[in-house]
Backbone as numpy.savetxt, mean C-alpha at the origin, in Angstrom:
# Nx Ny Nz CAx CAy CAz Cx Cy Cz
-7.84 -16.57 -1.16 -7.82 -15.50 -2.14 -6.40 -14.97 -2.24
-5.69 -15.38 -3.26 -4.31 -14.94 -3.43 -4.19 -14.02 -4.63
-3.24 -13.14 -4.55 -3.01 -12.14 -5.58 -1.55 -12.27 -6.00
-1.30 -12.34 -7.30 0.08 -12.32 -7.78 0.56 -10.88 -7.90
-0.24 -10.02 -8.53 0.10 -8.60 -8.65 -1.12 -7.82 -9.12
-1.28 -6.62 -8.56 -2.33 -5.71 -9.01 -1.77 -4.29 -8.98
-2.35 -3.44 -9.81 -2.04 -2.01 -9.79 -3.36 -1.26 -9.78
-3.53 -0.39 -8.81 -4.77 0.38 -8.66 -4.45 1.77 -8.14
-5.29 2.70 -8.50 -5.19 4.06 -7.95 -5.69 4.04 -6.52
-5.12 4.88 -5.66 -5.59 4.98 -4.29 -6.88 5.78 -4.24
-7.85 5.29 -3.49 -9.07 6.04 -3.21 -8.83 6.92 -1.99
-8.07 6.38 -1.01 -7.74 7.15 0.19 -6.56 6.49 0.88
-5.97 7.24 1.80 -4.95 6.66 2.66 -5.01 7.31 4.02
-4.47 6.59 5.01 -4.39 7.09 6.39 -2.98 6.78 6.88
-2.38 7.73 7.56 -1.03 7.55 8.08 -0.99 7.71 9.60
-2.00 7.22 10.29 -2.01 7.29 11.75 -0.76 6.62 12.31
-0.08 7.31 13.19 1.16 6.80 13.80 2.24 6.46 12.77
2.14 7.01 11.56 3.14 6.76 10.54 2.98 5.46 9.79
1.99 4.65 10.18 1.74 3.36 9.52 0.72 3.59 8.41
1.06 3.17 7.21 0.22 3.42 6.04 -0.93 2.42 5.94
-2.12 2.93 5.77 -3.32 2.14 5.49 -3.91 2.73 4.22
-4.03 1.91 3.17 -4.54 2.41 1.90 -5.83 1.70 1.50
-6.72 2.46 0.89 -7.91 1.91 0.26 -7.75 2.14 -1.22
-7.84 1.05 -1.99 -7.68 1.13 -3.43 -9.02 1.42 -4.09
-8.97 1.87 -5.34 -10.20 2.14 -6.09 -11.11 0.91 -6.18
-10.53 -0.29 -6.14 -11.34 -1.51 -6.24 -11.95 -1.93 -4.90
-11.71 -1.12 -3.83 -12.29 -1.41 -2.52 -11.39 -2.18 -1.58
-10.29 -2.75 -2.07 -9.38 -3.48 -1.20 -8.70 -2.51 -0.24
-8.44 -3.00 0.99 -7.75 -2.21 2.00 -6.50 -2.98 2.41
-5.36 -2.29 2.41 -4.07 -2.88 2.75 -3.40 -2.05 3.83
-2.71 -2.73 4.76 -2.05 -2.05 5.88 -0.58 -2.43 5.93
0.26 -1.43 6.13 1.69 -1.66 6.33 1.88 -2.47 7.60
2.69 -3.53 7.53 2.87 -4.39 8.70 4.27 -4.34 9.29
5.22 -3.75 8.59 6.56 -3.61 9.14 7.31 -2.52 8.39
8.47 -2.21 8.88 9.28 -1.19 8.26 9.17 0.14 8.98
9.92 1.08 8.52 9.94 2.41 9.10 8.62 3.14 8.87
8.13 3.86 9.88 6.94 4.69 9.67 7.21 5.72 8.58
6.20 6.00 7.76 6.36 6.93 6.64 6.34 8.39 7.06
5.54 8.72 8.04 5.43 10.11 8.44 4.35 10.84 7.66
4.55 11.02 6.36 3.55 11.71 5.55 3.73 11.37 4.07
2.71 11.62 3.30 2.78 11.55 1.84 2.48 12.95 1.32
3.12 13.31 0.26 3.06 14.68 -0.24 1.81 14.99 -1.04
1.22 14.00 -1.71 0.13 14.24 -2.65 -1.20 13.66 -2.17
-2.27 14.10 -2.79 -3.60 13.55 -2.52 -3.66 12.10 -3.02
-4.50 11.30 -2.40 -4.58 9.87 -2.70 -4.70 9.54 -4.19
-5.59 10.20 -4.96 -5.75 9.81 -6.37 -4.50 10.01 -7.24
-3.52 10.71 -6.72 -2.29 10.90 -7.49 -1.30 9.75 -7.34
-1.64 8.79 -6.49 -0.78 7.63 -6.28 -1.38 6.39 -6.93
-0.51 5.61 -7.55 -0.86 4.28 -8.06 -0.11 3.27 -7.20
-0.83 2.33 -6.62 -0.21 1.28 -5.81 -0.06 0.03 -6.65
1.12 -0.55 -6.61 1.36 -1.86 -7.21 1.66 -2.80 -6.05
0.84 -3.82 -5.93 0.99 -4.80 -4.86 1.34 -6.13 -5.51
2.43 -6.72 -5.05 2.88 -7.98 -5.61 3.29 -8.93 -4.49
3.24 -10.19 -4.81 3.60 -11.21 -3.83 5.12 -11.27 -3.72
5.60 -11.21 -2.50 7.03 -11.36 -2.25 7.30 -12.77 -1.75
8.40 -12.95 -1.08 8.74 -14.26 -0.54 7.89 -14.63 0.66
7.75 -15.89 0.92 7.03 -16.43 2.08 5.59 -15.97 2.17
4.96 -15.67 1.04 3.55 -15.28 1.03 3.29 -13.85 1.45
4.34 -13.09 1.74 4.17 -11.68 2.08 3.84 -10.88 0.83
3.29 -9.69 1.03 2.99 -8.81 -0.09 3.77 -7.52 0.04
4.20 -7.00 -1.09 4.93 -5.74 -1.15 4.07 -4.70 -1.85
4.00 -3.51 -1.27 3.28 -2.40 -1.87 4.30 -1.36 -2.31
4.21 -0.96 -3.55 5.07 0.09 -4.10 4.16 1.19 -4.63
4.40 2.40 -4.18 3.64 3.55 -4.68 4.49 4.29 -5.70
3.85 4.69 -6.82 4.57 5.61 -7.69 4.84 6.85 -6.85
5.84 7.58 -7.11 6.23 8.78 -6.35 6.90 8.46 -5.02
7.07 7.17 -4.70 7.72 6.77 -3.44 8.75 5.72 -3.79
9.97 5.89 -3.34 11.07 5.04 -3.77 11.10 3.63 -3.21
10.58 3.43 -2.00 10.73 2.12 -1.37 9.46 1.30 -1.42
9.62 0.00 -1.18 8.47 -0.90 -1.08 8.18 -1.16 0.40
6.92 -1.42 0.69 6.48 -1.66 2.06 5.86 -3.05 2.16
6.11 -3.75 3.25 5.42 -5.01 3.51 4.01 -4.68 3.98
3.03 -5.32 3.37 1.63 -5.03 3.69 0.84 -6.32 3.86
-0.32 -6.18 4.50 -1.28 -7.27 4.67 -2.64 -6.77 4.22
-3.38 -7.62 3.55 -4.72 -7.24 3.11 -5.68 -7.31 4.29
-6.41 -6.21 4.53 -7.38 -6.12 5.59 -8.77 -6.46 5.06
-9.08 -5.98 3.84 -10.38 -6.23 3.22 -10.22 -6.29 1.72
């Protein structure tokens, strides 16, 4: 099951230990796998739109509107 790119509103997010775990409106769950811990997000989940696209070497990048950087993520569900 490969994805080239999707954009979905967040249903929820968790930032335990600064590592982002997001659940999208479509039910998919994605987890940050590397990079700096985020610490916190300023807004409630439904105010964020996640765009997930395939990067190099089969990795996926997650970009949130309202957040400047992209994060390497892995699909959990």
